[in-house]
PDB file of C-alpha atoms and ligand atoms in Angstrom:
ATOM      1  CA  MET A   1     163.676 143.884 216.064  1.00 28.00           C
ATOM      2  CA  SER A   2     162.719 142.947 219.622  1.00 33.00           C
ATOM      3  CA  VAL A   3     163.554 139.588 221.139  1.00 31.00           C
ATOM      4  CA  PRO A   4     160.958 138.193 223.634  1.00 35.00           C
ATOM      5  CA  ALA A   5     162.328 138.344 227.373  1.00 36.00           C
ATOM      6  CA  GLY A   6     164.031 135.530 228.436  1.00 36.00           C
ATOM      7  CA  ARG A   7     165.650 134.211 225.613  1.00 37.00           C
ATOM      8  CA  PRO A   8     169.306 134.195 224.797  1.00 38.00           C
ATOM      9  CA  HIS A   9     170.051 136.977 222.585  1.00 42.00           C
ATOM     10  CA  LEU A  10     171.987 136.103 218.915  1.00 41.00           C
ATOM     11  CA  GLY A  11     171.233 139.243 217.596  1.00 48.00           C
ATOM     12  CA  GLN A  12     171.129 139.433 213.576  1.00 76.00           C
ATOM     13  CA  THR A  13     171.273 136.025 211.402  1.00 86.00           C
ATOM     14  CA  MET A  14     174.838 134.239 212.096  1.00 91.00           C
ATOM     15  CA  MET A  15     176.804 133.694 208.772  1.00 94.00           C
ATOM     16  CA  SER A  16     177.461 129.920 210.453  1.00 95.00           C
ATOM     17  CA  ALA A  17     180.134 127.430 208.747  1.00 96.00           C
ATOM     18  CA  ARG A  18     179.024 123.929 209.039  1.00 97.00           C
ATOM     19  CA  PRO A  19     180.699 121.342 207.043  1.00 97.00           C
ATOM     20  CA  LEU A  20     179.813 118.433 205.435  1.00 98.00           C
ATOM     21  CA  SER A  21     180.337 116.173 208.158  1.00 97.00           C
ATOM     22  CA  GLU A  22     177.587 118.306 210.114  1.00 97.00           C
ATOM     23  CA  TYR A  23     175.373 118.529 206.970  1.00 98.00           C
ATOM     24  CA  ARG A  24     175.380 114.523 206.991  1.00 98.00           C
ATOM     25  CA  ALA A  25     174.435 114.207 210.468  1.00 98.00           C
ATOM     26  CA  MET A  26     171.636 117.024 210.806  1.00 98.00           C
ATOM     27  CA  PHE A  27     170.190 115.869 207.263  1.00 98.00           C
ATOM     28  CA  GLU A  28     170.495 112.023 207.444  1.00 98.00           C
ATOM     29  CA  LEU A  29     172.094 112.692 204.033  1.00 98.00           C
ATOM     30  CA  THR A  30     173.808 109.536 202.191  1.00 98.00           C
ATOM     31  CA  ASP A  31     176.212 109.550 199.482  1.00 97.00           C
ATOM     32  CA  ASP A  32     173.329 108.640 197.050  1.00 98.00           C
ATOM     33  CA  ASP A  33     171.246 111.643 198.759  1.00 98.00           C
ATOM     34  CA  LEU A  34     174.290 113.799 197.435  1.00 98.00           C
ATOM     35  CA  LEU A  35     174.587 112.283 193.864  1.00 98.00           C
ATOM     36  CA  ALA A  36     171.448 111.816 192.372  1.00 98.00           C
ATOM     37  CA  GLY A  37     171.036 115.218 190.973  1.00 98.00           C
ATOM     38  CA  PRO A  38     171.291 118.880 192.039  1.00 98.00           C
ATOM     39  CA  VAL A  39     171.784 119.929 195.518  1.00 98.00           C
ATOM     40  CA  LEU A  40     170.133 123.168 196.603  1.00 99.00           C
ATOM     41  CA  ASP A  41     171.644 124.913 199.831  1.00 98.00           C
ATOM     42  CA  CYS A  42     169.734 127.325 200.970  1.00 98.00           C
ATOM     43  CA  PRO A  43     170.827 129.449 203.068  1.00 98.00           C
ATOM     44  CA  GLY A  44     174.382 128.508 202.524  1.00 98.00           C
ATOM     45  CA  GLY A  45     176.089 130.904 205.048  1.00 97.00           C
ATOM     46  CA  GLY A  46     179.455 130.391 205.006  1.00 97.00           C
ATOM     47  CA  ALA A  47     179.074 126.541 205.282  1.00 98.00           C
ATOM     48  CA  SER A  48     181.949 124.401 203.837  1.00 98.00           C
ATOM     49  CA  PHE A  49     179.207 121.451 202.936  1.00 98.00           C
ATOM     50  CA  ALA A  50     179.103 122.751 199.198  1.00 98.00           C
ATOM     51  CA  ALA A  51     182.926 122.574 198.644  1.00 98.00           C
ATOM     52  CA  GLU A  52     183.315 119.274 200.435  1.00 98.00           C
ATOM     53  CA  ALA A  53     180.261 117.699 198.776  1.00 98.00           C
ATOM     54  CA  ARG A  54     181.383 118.820 195.457  1.00 98.00           C
ATOM     55  CA  ALA A  55     184.611 117.480 196.277  1.00 97.00           C
ATOM     56  CA  LEU A  56     182.795 113.986 196.032  1.00 97.00           C
ATOM     57  CA  GLY A  57     181.032 114.598 192.813  1.00 98.00           C
ATOM     58  CA  ALA A  58     178.036 116.194 193.967  1.00 98.00           C
ATOM     59  CA  ASP A  59     176.417 119.129 191.947  1.00 98.00           C
ATOM     60  CA  VAL A  60     175.641 121.700 194.760  1.00 98.00           C
ATOM     61  CA  LEU A  61     174.361 125.371 194.712  1.00 98.00           C
ATOM     62  CA  SER A  62     174.681 127.769 197.480  1.00 98.00           C
ATOM     63  CA  VAL A  63     172.370 130.547 197.931  1.00 98.00           C
ATOM     64  CA  ASP A  64     172.344 133.613 200.437  1.00 97.00           C
ATOM     65  CA  PRO A  65     171.525 137.573 200.334  1.00 95.00           C
ATOM     66  CA  LEU A  66     175.053 138.083 201.456  1.00 95.00           C
ATOM     67  CA  TYR A  67     176.894 136.179 198.978  1.00 96.00           C
ATOM     68  CA  ALA A  68     176.315 139.831 197.362  1.00 95.00           C
ATOM     69  CA  ALA A  69     179.108 140.959 199.355  1.00 95.00           C
ATOM     70  CA  THR A  70     182.783 140.847 198.102  1.00 95.00           C
ATOM     71  CA  PRO A  71     185.017 137.264 199.146  1.00 95.00           C
ATOM     72  CA  ALA A  72     187.311 139.506 201.693  1.00 95.00           C
ATOM     73  CA  GLU A  73     183.750 140.684 203.310  1.00 94.00           C
ATOM     74  CA  LEU A  74     182.092 137.164 203.499  1.00 96.00           C
ATOM     75  CA  ALA A  75     185.404 135.631 204.882  1.00 95.00           C
ATOM     76  CA  ASP A  76     185.725 138.303 207.740  1.00 94.00           C
ATOM     77  CA  ARG A  77     181.973 137.804 208.345  1.00 94.00           C
ATOM     78  CA  THR A  78     181.973 134.414 208.543  1.00 96.00           C
ATOM     79  CA  LEU A  79     185.047 134.254 211.110  1.00 95.00           C
ATOM     80  CA  LEU A  80     183.371 136.651 213.166  1.00 94.00           C
ATOM     81  CA  ASP A  81     180.091 134.810 213.543  1.00 95.00           C
ATOM     82  CA  THR A  82     182.081 131.541 214.140  1.00 96.00           C
ATOM     83  CA  HIS A  83     183.688 133.480 217.028  1.00 96.00           C
ATOM     84  CA  ARG A  84     180.599 135.140 218.318  1.00 93.00           C
ATOM     85  CA  SER A  85     178.613 131.526 217.910  1.00 94.00           C
ATOM     86  CA  SER A  86     181.357 130.076 219.909  1.00 96.00           C
ATOM     87  CA  ASP A  87     180.909 132.772 223.012  1.00 95.00           C
ATOM     88  CA  PHE A  88     177.546 132.799 223.013  1.00 93.00           C
ATOM     89  CA  ILE A  89     177.856 128.782 223.502  1.00 95.00           C
ATOM     90  CA  GLY A  90     180.585 129.163 225.849  1.00 96.00           C
ATOM     91  CA  GLU A  91     177.868 131.289 228.064  1.00 95.00           C
ATOM     92  CA  ASN A  92     175.038 128.602 227.655  1.00 94.00           C
ATOM     93  CA  LEU A  93     177.065 125.357 227.761  1.00 95.00           C
ATOM     94  CA  GLU A  94     174.085 123.278 229.532  1.00 95.00           C
ATOM     95  CA  ARG A  95     171.556 124.159 226.217  1.00 94.00           C
ATOM     96  CA  TYR A  96     173.784 121.750 224.341  1.00 96.00           C
ATOM     97  CA  VAL A  97     174.549 118.094 224.015  1.00 97.00           C
ATOM     98  CA  TRP A  98     178.447 117.343 223.994  1.00 97.00           C
ATOM     99  CA  THR A  99     178.309 114.173 222.175  1.00 96.00           C
ATOM    100  CA  PHE A 100     179.109 115.262 218.389  1.00 97.00           C
ATOM    101  CA  PHE A 101     181.277 118.024 219.938  1.00 97.00           C
ATOM    102  CA  ARG A 102     183.513 117.184 222.759  1.00 96.00           C
ATOM    103  CA  SER A 103     183.584 120.781 224.188  1.00 97.00           C
ATOM    104  CA  GLN A 104     183.385 124.481 223.022  1.00 97.00           C
ATOM    105  CA  GLY A 105     187.021 124.175 221.853  1.00 97.00           C
ATOM    106  CA  HIS A 106     186.027 121.257 219.276  1.00 97.00           C
ATOM    107  CA  HIS A 107     183.202 122.870 218.187  1.00 97.00           C
ATOM    108  CA  LEU A 108     185.484 125.851 217.508  1.00 97.00           C
ATOM    109  CA  GLU A 109     187.932 124.380 215.745  1.00 97.00           C
ATOM    110  CA  HIS A 110     185.289 122.299 213.185  1.00 96.00           C
ATOM    111  CA  ARG A 111     183.825 125.405 212.410  1.00 97.00           C
ATOM    112  CA  ARG A 112     186.920 127.308 212.066  1.00 97.00           C
ATOM    113  CA  GLY A 113     187.707 124.854 209.488  1.00 97.00           C
ATOM    114  CA  GLY A 114     184.606 125.292 207.596  1.00 97.00           C
ATOM    115  CA  ALA A 115     184.876 128.839 207.618  1.00 97.00           C
ATOM    116  CA  GLN A 116     188.527 128.836 206.164  1.00 97.00           C
ATOM    117  CA  LEU A 117     187.460 126.131 203.379  1.00 98.00           C
ATOM    118  CA  PHE A 118     184.485 127.980 202.553  1.00 98.00           C
ATOM    119  CA  ALA A 119     186.597 131.547 202.237  1.00 97.00           C
ATOM    120  CA  GLN A 120     188.843 129.388 199.874  1.00 98.00           C
ATOM    121  CA  ASP A 121     185.753 127.992 198.029  1.00 98.00           C
ATOM    122  CA  ILE A 122     184.069 131.093 197.126  1.00 97.00           C
ATOM    123  CA  VAL A 123     187.258 132.762 195.705  1.00 97.00           C
ATOM    124  CA  ALA A 124     187.758 129.580 193.282  1.00 97.00           C
ATOM    125  CA  HIS A 125     184.447 129.002 192.201  1.00 97.00           C
ATOM    126  CA  PRO A 126     182.152 131.812 192.555  1.00 97.00           C
ATOM    127  CA  GLU A 127     179.523 130.362 190.371  1.00 97.00           C
ATOM    128  CA  HIS A 128     178.710 127.980 192.899  1.00 98.00           C
ATOM    129  CA  TYR A 129     177.344 130.799 194.844  1.00 98.00           C
ATOM    130  CA  VAL A 130     174.147 132.749 194.562  1.00 98.00           C
ATOM    131  CA  ALA A 131     173.026 135.725 195.806  1.00 97.00           C
ATOM    132  CA  ALA A 132     169.309 135.548 196.274  1.00 97.00           C
ATOM    133  CA  GLU A 133     166.899 135.279 199.200  1.00 97.00           C
ATOM    134  CA  LEU A 134     163.886 133.339 200.190  1.00 98.00           C
ATOM    135  CA  PRO A 135     160.953 133.487 199.516  1.00 98.00           C
ATOM    136  CA  GLU A 136     161.819 134.079 196.026  1.00 98.00           C
ATOM    137  CA  LEU A 137     164.665 132.364 194.522  1.00 98.00           C
ATOM    138  CA  PRO A 138     165.549 132.957 190.531  1.00 98.00           C
ATOM    139  CA  PHE A 139     165.300 129.132 189.642  1.00 98.00           C
ATOM    140  CA  GLU A 140     162.749 127.027 187.215  1.00 98.00           C
ATOM    141  CA  ASP A 141     160.467 124.632 188.522  1.00 98.00           C
ATOM    142  CA  GLY A 142     162.365 121.310 190.199  1.00 98.00           C
ATOM    143  CA  TRP A 143     165.279 122.136 189.126  1.00 98.00           C
ATOM    144  CA  PHE A 144     167.080 120.796 192.359  1.00 98.00           C
ATOM    145  CA  ARG A 145     166.872 117.317 193.411  1.00 98.00           C
ATOM    146  CA  LEU A 146     167.245 118.308 196.807  1.00 98.00           C
ATOM    147  CA  ALA A 147     167.041 121.668 198.978  1.00 98.00           C
ATOM    148  CA  LEU A 148     168.729 122.012 202.492  1.00 98.00           C
ATOM    149  CA  SER A 149     167.701 124.312 204.699  1.00 98.00           C
ATOM    150  CA  SER A 150     169.745 124.520 207.705  1.00 98.00           C
ATOM    151  CA  HIS A 151     169.305 127.106 210.282  1.00 97.00           C
ATOM    152  CA  LEU A 152     167.248 130.033 209.275  1.00 97.00           C
ATOM    153  CA  LEU A 153     163.679 128.516 209.226  1.00 98.00           C
ATOM    154  CA  PHE A 154     162.472 127.916 212.530  1.00 98.00           C
ATOM    155  CA  THR A 155     165.634 129.120 213.792  1.00 96.00           C
ATOM    156  CA  TYR A 156     165.012 132.762 213.930  1.00 94.00           C
ATOM    157  CA  ALA A 157     161.098 132.133 214.240  1.00 95.00           C
ATOM    158  CA  ASP A 158     161.050 135.476 216.715  1.00 91.00           C
ATOM    159  CA  ARG A 159     161.868 137.488 213.786  1.00 92.00           C
ATOM    160  CA  LEU A 160     160.738 135.555 210.621  1.00 95.00           C
ATOM    161  CA  ASP A 161     156.757 135.439 210.723  1.00 96.00           C
ATOM    162  CA  PHE A 162     154.006 131.881 209.832  1.00 98.00           C
ATOM    163  CA  GLU A 163     153.831 134.029 206.314  1.00 98.00           C
ATOM    164  CA  PHE A 164     157.421 134.013 205.474  1.00 97.00           C
ATOM    165  CA  HIS A 165     157.972 130.317 206.528  1.00 98.00           C
ATOM    166  CA  LEU A 166     155.115 129.167 204.737  1.00 98.00           C
ATOM    167  CA  ALA A 167     156.196 130.829 201.419  1.00 98.00           C
ATOM    168  CA  ALA A 168     160.037 130.048 202.009  1.00 98.00           C
ATOM    169  CA  LEU A 169     158.767 126.448 202.256  1.00 98.00           C
ATOM    170  CA  GLY A 170     156.558 126.541 199.528  1.00 98.00           C
ATOM    171  CA  GLU A 171     159.222 128.281 197.586  1.00 98.00           C
ATOM    172  CA  LEU A 172     162.035 125.645 198.413  1.00 98.00           C
ATOM    173  CA  ALA A 173     159.473 122.774 197.245  1.00 98.00           C
ATOM    174  CA  ARG A 174     158.824 124.633 194.021  1.00 98.00           C
ATOM    175  CA  VAL A 175     162.289 124.348 192.785  1.00 98.00           C
ATOM    176  CA  ALA A 176     163.314 120.878 194.488  1.00 98.00           C
ATOM    177  CA  SER A 177     161.322 117.675 194.528  1.00 98.00           C
ATOM    178  CA  GLU A 178     162.549 117.252 198.153  1.00 98.00           C
ATOM    179  CA  VAL A 179     163.245 119.528 200.680  1.00 98.00           C
ATOM    180  CA  ARG A 180     164.806 119.104 204.130  1.00 98.00           C
ATOM    181  CA  ALA A 181     164.992 121.657 206.797  1.00 98.00           C
ATOM    182  CA  TYR A 182     166.381 121.538 210.246  1.00 98.00           C
ATOM    183  CA  PRO A 183     165.874 122.300 213.012  1.00 98.00           C
ATOM    184  CA  LEU A 184     162.648 122.697 213.958  1.00 98.00           C
ATOM    185  CA  VAL A 185     163.259 125.393 217.396  1.00 97.00           C
ATOM    186  CA  ASP A 186     164.555 128.143 217.373  1.00 94.00           C
ATOM    187  CA  TYR A 187     167.896 129.402 218.993  1.00 87.00           C
ATOM    188  CA  GLY A 188     166.613 129.230 222.396  1.00 87.00           C
ATOM    189  CA  ALA A 189     165.614 125.575 221.659  1.00 90.00           C
ATOM    190  CA  HIS A 190     161.902 126.421 221.853  1.00 94.00           C
ATOM    191  CA  PRO A 191     159.821 123.786 219.162  1.00 96.00           C
ATOM    192  CA  TYR A 192     158.307 125.956 216.467  1.00 97.00           C
ATOM    193  CA  PRO A 193     154.603 126.932 217.796  1.00 96.00           C
ATOM    194  CA  GLU A 194     152.543 126.759 214.616  1.00 98.00           C
ATOM    195  CA  MET A 195     154.181 123.319 213.242  1.00 98.00           C
ATOM    196  CA  ASP A 196     150.789 121.442 212.510  1.00 98.00           C
ATOM    197  CA  GLN A 197     149.138 124.811 210.852  1.00 98.00           C
ATOM    198  CA  LEU A 198     152.169 125.020 208.513  1.00 98.00           C
ATOM    199  CA  ARG A 199     151.999 121.659 207.585  1.00 98.00           C
ATOM    200  CA  ALA A 200     148.205 121.961 207.066  1.00 98.00           C
ATOM    201  CA  ARG A 201     148.907 124.764 204.590  1.00 98.00           C
ATOM    202  CA  LEU A 202     151.665 123.212 202.829  1.00 98.00           C
ATOM    203  CA  GLN A 203     149.336 119.969 202.629  1.00 98.00           C
ATOM    204  CA  ASP A 204     146.692 122.217 201.240  1.00 98.00           C
ATOM    205  CA  ARG A 205     149.308 122.943 197.998  1.00 97.00           C
ATOM    206  CA  GLY A 206     149.578 119.637 197.295  1.00 97.00           C
ATOM    207  CA  ILE A 207     153.548 119.160 199.229  1.00 98.00           C
ATOM    208  CA  ALA A 208     153.298 116.281 201.689  1.00 98.00           C
ATOM    209  CA  THR A 209     155.480 116.650 205.104  1.00 98.00           C
ATOM    210  CA  GLU A 210     157.079 114.316 207.359  1.00 98.00           C
ATOM    211  CA  ILE A 211     158.871 114.965 210.616  1.00 98.00           C
ATOM    212  CA  ARG A 212     161.869 112.595 211.006  1.00 98.00           C
ATOM    213  CA  VAL A 213     164.138 112.141 214.075  1.00 98.00           C
ATOM    214  CA  VAL A 214     167.814 112.593 213.164  1.00 98.00           C
ATOM    215  CA  SER A 215     170.672 111.089 215.098  1.00 94.00           C
ATOM    216  CA  TYR A 216     172.354 114.575 215.587  1.00 97.00           C
ATOM    217  CA  GLU A 217     171.435 116.643 218.188  1.00 97.00           C
ATOM    218  CA  PHE A 218     173.489 119.506 219.680  1.00 97.00           C
ATOM    219  CA  GLN A 219     171.523 122.280 220.749  1.00 95.00           C
ATOM    220  CA  ARG A 220     169.148 120.260 223.327  1.00 95.00           C
ATOM    221  CA  GLY A 221     165.894 119.250 221.970  1.00 95.00           C
ATOM    222  CA  ALA A 222     167.135 119.780 217.856  1.00 97.00           C
ATOM    223  CA  ASN A 223     167.064 116.154 216.936  1.00 97.00           C
ATOM    224  CA  ARG A 224     164.260 116.678 214.205  1.00 98.00           C
ATOM    225  CA  MET A 225     163.894 117.567 210.386  1.00 98.00           C
ATOM    226  CA  LEU A 226     161.026 118.260 208.132  1.00 98.00           C
ATOM    227  CA  VAL A 227     161.076 116.845 205.234  1.00 98.00           C
ATOM    228  CA  LEU A 228     158.951 118.268 202.018  1.00 98.00           C
ATOM    229  CA  THR A 229     158.030 116.217 198.991  1.00 98.00           C
ATOM    230  CA  SER A 230     155.694 117.491 195.922  1.00 89.00           C
TER     231      SER A 230
HETATM  232  C1  LIG B   1     173.003 130.508 210.649  1.00 54.32           C
HETATM  233  S1  LIG B   1     173.181 130.644 209.011  1.00 54.32           S
HETATM  234  C2  LIG B   1     172.885 129.350 208.391  1.00 54.32           C
HETATM  235  C3  LIG B   1     174.416 129.070 207.413  1.00 54.32           C
HETATM  236  C4  LIG B   1     174.371 127.424 206.804  1.00 54.32           C
HETATM  237  N1  LIG B   1     173.332 127.030 206.497  1.00 54.32           N
HETATM  238  C5  LIG B   1     174.918 126.830 207.963  1.00 54.32           C
HETATM  239  O1  LIG B   1     174.254 125.663 208.786  1.00 54.32           O
HETATM  240  O2  LIG B   1     176.254 126.863 208.661  1.00 54.32           O
HETATM  241  C6  LIG B   1     171.786 131.804 208.345  1.00 54.32           C
HETATM  242  C7  LIG B   1     172.127 132.287 207.259  1.00 54.32           C
HETATM  243  O3  LIG B   1     170.889 132.737 206.341  1.00 54.32           O
HETATM  244  C8  LIG B   1     170.855 134.007 205.815  1.00 54.32           C
HETATM  245  N2  LIG B   1     169.900 134.642 205.497  1.00 54.32           N
HETATM  246  C9  LIG B   1     168.974 135.744 206.315  1.00 54.32           C
HETATM  247  N3  LIG B   1     167.958 135.496 205.509  1.00 54.32           N
HETATM  248  C10 LIG B   1     168.096 135.023 204.451  1.00 54.32           C
HETATM  249  C11 LIG B   1     166.659 134.616 203.378  1.00 54.32           C
HETATM  250  N4  LIG B   1     165.542 135.292 203.488  1.00 54.32           N
HETATM  251  N5  LIG B   1     167.005 133.600 202.319  1.00 54.32           N
HETATM  252  C12 LIG B   1     168.242 133.150 202.283  1.00 54.32           C
HETATM  253  N6  LIG B   1     169.185 132.943 203.195  1.00 54.32           N
HETATM  254  C13 LIG B   1     168.879 133.923 204.350  1.00 54.32           C
HETATM  255  C14 LIG B   1     171.839 134.819 206.556  1.00 54.32           C
HETATM  256  O4  LIG B   1     172.398 135.341 205.488  1.00 54.32           O
HETATM  257  C15 LIG B   1     172.659 133.706 207.146  1.00 54.32           C
HETATM  258  O5  LIG B   1     174.138 133.378 206.500  1.00 54.32           O
END
């Protein structure tokens, strides 16, 4: 897998561990959004979003190909990637907006908390974590009210091509009445170059798209989400 010159290199996809507070901000989630019906988190990664939202009464299922590993392997990987991500941020401080997080240390503390909660929850409730991989999900049409997709689509646009993005978003829209994807830039903060074509192809399939500005911006320029309804 080659990475274009001039971009910071994150290696393989990270198994990051975002808590509910970050999901709320990235996706402008209200309690009504969380409680209106089943929610899919794909990719779930090491996020504690699902565990925390379920504690509020939400019905959340997390999907990620890495869930085929054992809980102990997942806990180790999430913690390792949390520290890798923190190191990357420390080397690229100017690429981030320091309002949601006060400092690199604050970010690390926040994500370590997410990683720990995730590690506990997957042991206590393995039935809420499904090993599967976009662009094919093992769910019936319209099973979820809302699907959330954070930091896979667009983030890794250097290694996931246009057809993958189209198929993955189409699949999320097949299983959920509404899809929210964030961010719309890659990990080097470059806007997704084929957004107009992608939206036109989704429109051809009867899937309406809207780009909404959100109040959360940690990675510079990452303040928009894509919303799909069908
Ligand atoms: C950066 S993490 C994001 C996790 C979580 N959404 C968050 O924001 O903390 C990216 C995740 O995408 C997962 N992933 C990679 N390829 C995937 C695919 N084809 N379908 C679903 N998930 C995938 C990886 O295993 C990894 O856990």
